[in-house]
Amino acid sequence: MATEQVPEVAVNYMQAVVRVQASERNRRRVRLEERIMRVVLFVCALIGVLTTGAIVVILVRESLGFFASIPVGEFLAGTTWSPLLEPRRFGVLPLI
């Protein structure tokens, strides 16, 4: 009887070893997938931040050029908006 149990124990041990090895391979695969997803998400976030920064830079640069020719007080308190007709007026109050 004891000799019959030894091979079964050995088989059970080998099955356990195979399961542990498969589990370790799965863990490695999952870790690799998680690393890849972290990189992908970081790149997406970086693109979003850089795009937002570029928008802010362009808006500031264009605004500085605009306000170099139009006084800020006239823009904020002006009551006429006629950018195409002479004399050009850029009062923002009618747009609010």
JSON list of C-alpha atoms in Angstrom, two decimals:
[
{"chain": "A", "resi": 1, "resn": "MET", "atom": "CA", "xyz": [0.00, 0.00, 0.00]},
{"chain": "A", "resi": 2, "resn": "ALA", "atom": "CA", "xyz": [2.76, 2.42, 0.83]},
{"chain": "A", "resi": 3, "resn": "THR", "atom": "CA", "xyz": [4.34, 1.89, -2.59]},
{"chain": "A", "resi": 4, "resn": "GLU", "atom": "CA", "xyz": [1.07, 2.80, -4.31]},
{"chain": "A", "resi": 5, "resn": "GLN", "atom": "CA", "xyz": [0.88, 6.11, -2.42]},
{"chain": "A", "resi": 6, "resn": "VAL", "atom": "CA", "xyz": [4.37, 7.28, -3.35]},
{"chain": "A", "resi": 7, "resn": "PRO", "atom": "CA", "xyz": [3.72, 7.64, -7.07]},
{"chain": "A", "resi": 8, "resn": "GLU", "atom": "CA", "xyz": [0.41, 9.40, -6.39]},
{"chain": "A", "resi": 9, "resn": "VAL", "atom": "CA", "xyz": [2.14, 11.81, -4.03]},
{"chain": "A", "resi": 10, "resn": "ALA", "atom": "CA", "xyz": [4.83, 12.41, -6.64]},
{"chain": "A", "resi": 11, "resn": "VAL", "atom": "CA", "xyz": [2.17, 13.06, -9.29]},
{"chain": "A", "resi": 12, "resn": "ASN", "atom": "CA", "xyz": [0.35, 15.46, -6.97]},
{"chain": "A", "resi": 13, "resn": "TYR", "atom": "CA", "xyz": [3.63, 17.22, -6.22]},
{"chain": "A", "resi": 14, "resn": "MET", "atom": "CA", "xyz": [4.45, 17.57, -9.93]},
{"chain": "A", "resi": 15, "resn": "GLN", "atom": "CA", "xyz": [0.96, 18.88, -10.64]},
{"chain": "A", "resi": 16, "resn": "ALA", "atom": "CA", "xyz": [1.40, 21.45, -7.87]},
{"chain": "A", "resi": 17, "resn": "VAL", "atom": "CA", "xyz": [4.78, 22.48, -9.29]},
{"chain": "A", "resi": 18, "resn": "VAL", "atom": "CA", "xyz": [3.28, 22.87, -12.76]},
{"chain": "A", "resi": 19, "resn": "ARG", "atom": "CA", "xyz": [0.43, 24.95, -11.34]},
{"chain": "A", "resi": 20, "resn": "VAL", "atom": "CA", "xyz": [2.86, 27.19, -9.48]},
{"chain": "A", "resi": 21, "resn": "GLN", "atom": "CA", "xyz": [4.98, 27.64, -12.62]},
{"chain": "A", "resi": 22, "resn": "ALA", "atom": "CA", "xyz": [1.89, 28.46, -14.68]},
{"chain": "A", "resi": 23, "resn": "SER", "atom": "CA", "xyz": [0.75, 30.86, -11.99]},
{"chain": "A", "resi": 24, "resn": "GLU", "atom": "CA", "xyz": [4.16, 32.57, -12.04]},
{"chain": "A", "resi": 25, "resn": "ARG", "atom": "CA", "xyz": [4.00, 32.88, -15.86]},
{"chain": "A", "resi": 26, "resn": "ASN", "atom": "CA", "xyz": [0.55, 34.42, -15.55]},
{"chain": "A", "resi": 27, "resn": "ARG", "atom": "CA", "xyz": [1.81, 36.88, -12.93]},
{"chain": "A", "resi": 28, "resn": "ARG", "atom": "CA", "xyz": [4.69, 37.90, -15.18]},
{"chain": "A", "resi": 29, "resn": "ARG", "atom": "CA", "xyz": [2.33, 38.35, -18.12]},
{"chain": "A", "resi": 30, "resn": "VAL", "atom": "CA", "xyz": [-0.05, 40.43, -16.00]},
{"chain": "A", "resi": 31, "resn": "ARG", "atom": "CA", "xyz": [2.83, 42.58, -14.72]},
{"chain": "A", "resi": 32, "resn": "LEU", "atom": "CA", "xyz": [4.02, 43.15, -18.28]},
{"chain": "A", "resi": 33, "resn": "GLU", "atom": "CA", "xyz": [0.50, 44.09, -19.39]},
{"chain": "A", "resi": 34, "resn": "GLU", "atom": "CA", "xyz": [0.20, 46.49, -16.46]},
{"chain": "A", "resi": 35, "resn": "ARG", "atom": "CA", "xyz": [3.52, 48.13, -17.32]},
{"chain": "A", "resi": 36, "resn": "ILE", "atom": "CA", "xyz": [2.45, 48.53, -20.93]},
{"chain": "A", "resi": 37, "resn": "MET", "atom": "CA", "xyz": [-0.86, 50.08, -19.87]},
{"chain": "A", "resi": 38, "resn": "ARG", "atom": "CA", "xyz": [0.94, 52.47, -17.49]},
{"chain": "A", "resi": 39, "resn": "VAL", "atom": "CA", "xyz": [3.15, 53.64, -20.35]},
{"chain": "A", "resi": 40, "resn": "VAL", "atom": "CA", "xyz": [0.17, 54.02, -22.70]},
{"chain": "A", "resi": 41, "resn": "LEU", "atom": "CA", "xyz": [-1.81, 55.98, -20.11]},
{"chain": "A", "resi": 42, "resn": "PHE", "atom": "CA", "xyz": [1.22, 58.15, -19.29]},
{"chain": "A", "resi": 43, "resn": "VAL", "atom": "CA", "xyz": [1.71, 58.96, -22.98]},
{"chain": "A", "resi": 44, "resn": "CYS", "atom": "CA", "xyz": [-1.99, 59.84, -23.32]},
{"chain": "A", "resi": 45, "resn": "ALA", "atom": "CA", "xyz": [-1.85, 62.07, -20.26]},
{"chain": "A", "resi": 46, "resn": "LEU", "atom": "CA", "xyz": [1.33, 63.71, -21.53]},
{"chain": "A", "resi": 47, "resn": "ILE", "atom": "CA", "xyz": [-0.29, 64.41, -24.90]},
{"chain": "A", "resi": 48, "resn": "GLY", "atom": "CA", "xyz": [-3.28, 65.99, -23.10]},
{"chain": "A", "resi": 49, "resn": "VAL", "atom": "CA", "xyz": [-1.06, 68.18, -20.92]},
{"chain": "A", "resi": 50, "resn": "LEU", "atom": "CA", "xyz": [1.13, 69.27, -23.84]},
{"chain": "A", "resi": 51, "resn": "THR", "atom": "CA", "xyz": [-1.92, 70.06, -25.97]},
{"chain": "A", "resi": 52, "resn": "THR", "atom": "CA", "xyz": [-3.45, 72.14, -23.19]},
{"chain": "A", "resi": 53, "resn": "GLY", "atom": "CA", "xyz": [-0.15, 73.95, -22.66]},
{"chain": "A", "resi": 54, "resn": "ALA", "atom": "CA", "xyz": [0.14, 74.68, -26.38]},
{"chain": "A", "resi": 55, "resn": "ILE", "atom": "CA", "xyz": [-3.41, 76.08, -26.44]},
{"chain": "A", "resi": 56, "resn": "VAL", "atom": "CA", "xyz": [-2.66, 78.36, -23.50]},
{"chain": "A", "resi": 57, "resn": "VAL", "atom": "CA", "xyz": [0.60, 79.58, -25.08]},
{"chain": "A", "resi": 58, "resn": "ILE", "atom": "CA", "xyz": [-1.08, 80.33, -28.41]},
{"chain": "A", "resi": 59, "resn": "LEU", "atom": "CA", "xyz": [-4.00, 82.14, -26.73]},
{"chain": "A", "resi": 60, "resn": "VAL", "atom": "CA", "xyz": [-1.65, 84.26, -24.61]},
{"chain": "A", "resi": 61, "resn": "ARG", "atom": "CA", "xyz": [0.56, 85.11, -27.59]},
{"chain": "A", "resi": 62, "resn": "GLU", "atom": "CA", "xyz": [-2.39, 86.10, -29.77]},
{"chain": "A", "resi": 63, "resn": "SER", "atom": "CA", "xyz": [-4.01, 88.06, -26.93]},
{"chain": "A", "resi": 64, "resn": "LEU", "atom": "CA", "xyz": [-0.84, 90.03, -26.31]},
{"chain": "A", "resi": 65, "resn": "GLY", "atom": "CA", "xyz": [-0.74, 90.99, -29.99]},
{"chain": "A", "resi": 66, "resn": "PHE", "atom": "CA", "xyz": [-4.40, 92.00, -29.92]},
{"chain": "A", "resi": 67, "resn": "PHE", "atom": "CA", "xyz": [-4.13, 94.02, -26.71]},
{"chain": "A", "resi": 68, "resn": "ALA", "atom": "CA", "xyz": [-1.03, 95.79, -28.02]},
{"chain": "A", "resi": 69, "resn": "SER", "atom": "CA", "xyz": [-3.29, 97.57, -30.52]},
{"chain": "A", "resi": 70, "resn": "ILE", "atom": "CA", "xyz": [-6.56, 97.70, -28.51]},
{"chain": "A", "resi": 71, "resn": "PRO", "atom": "CA", "xyz": [-6.56, 98.99, -24.90]},
{"chain": "A", "resi": 72, "resn": "VAL", "atom": "CA", "xyz": [-7.89, 96.48, -22.36]},
{"chain": "A", "resi": 73, "resn": "GLY", "atom": "CA", "xyz": [-10.25, 99.07, -20.83]},
{"chain": "A", "resi": 74, "resn": "GLU", "atom": "CA", "xyz": [-11.82, 99.81, -24.23]},
{"chain": "A", "resi": 75, "resn": "PHE", "atom": "CA", "xyz": [-12.22, 96.09, -24.88]},
{"chain": "A", "resi": 76, "resn": "LEU", "atom": "CA", "xyz": [-13.85, 95.34, -21.51]},
{"chain": "A", "resi": 77, "resn": "ALA", "atom": "CA", "xyz": [-16.03, 98.47, -21.24]},
{"chain": "A", "resi": 78, "resn": "GLY", "atom": "CA", "xyz": [-16.79, 99.13, -24.91]},
{"chain": "A", "resi": 79, "resn": "THR", "atom": "CA", "xyz": [-20.42, 98.92, -25.98]},
{"chain": "A", "resi": 80, "resn": "THR", "atom": "CA", "xyz": [-19.89, 98.47, -29.72]},
{"chain": "A", "resi": 81, "resn": "TRP", "atom": "CA", "xyz": [-18.64, 95.36, -31.49]},
{"chain": "A", "resi": 82, "resn": "SER", "atom": "CA", "xyz": [-17.84, 96.06, -35.14]},
{"chain": "A", "resi": 83, "resn": "PRO", "atom": "CA", "xyz": [-14.52, 94.46, -36.08]},
{"chain": "A", "resi": 84, "resn": "LEU", "atom": "CA", "xyz": [-15.16, 94.68, -39.86]},
{"chain": "A", "resi": 85, "resn": "LEU", "atom": "CA", "xyz": [-16.43, 98.24, -40.27]},
{"chain": "A", "resi": 86, "resn": "GLU", "atom": "CA", "xyz": [-14.29, 101.37, -40.02]},
{"chain": "A", "resi": 87, "resn": "PRO", "atom": "CA", "xyz": [-13.70, 102.62, -37.39]},
{"chain": "A", "resi": 88, "resn": "ARG", "atom": "CA", "xyz": [-13.19, 99.21, -35.88]},
{"chain": "A", "resi": 89, "resn": "ARG", "atom": "CA", "xyz": [-14.50, 98.78, -32.37]},
{"chain": "A", "resi": 90, "resn": "PHE", "atom": "CA", "xyz": [-13.94, 95.79, -30.12]},
{"chain": "A", "resi": 91, "resn": "GLY", "atom": "CA", "xyz": [-16.21, 96.36, -27.12]},
{"chain": "A", "resi": 92, "resn": "VAL", "atom": "CA", "xyz": [-17.04, 93.02, -25.56]},
{"chain": "A", "resi": 93, "resn": "LEU", "atom": "CA", "xyz": [-20.17, 94.08, -23.62]},
{"chain": "A", "resi": 94, "resn": "PRO", "atom": "CA", "xyz": [-22.60, 93.44, -26.53]},
{"chain": "A", "resi": 95, "resn": "LEU", "atom": "CA", "xyz": [-21.30, 89.85, -26.73]},
{"chain": "A", "resi": 96, "resn": "ILE", "atom": "CA", "xyz": [-22.01, 89.07, -23.08]}
]
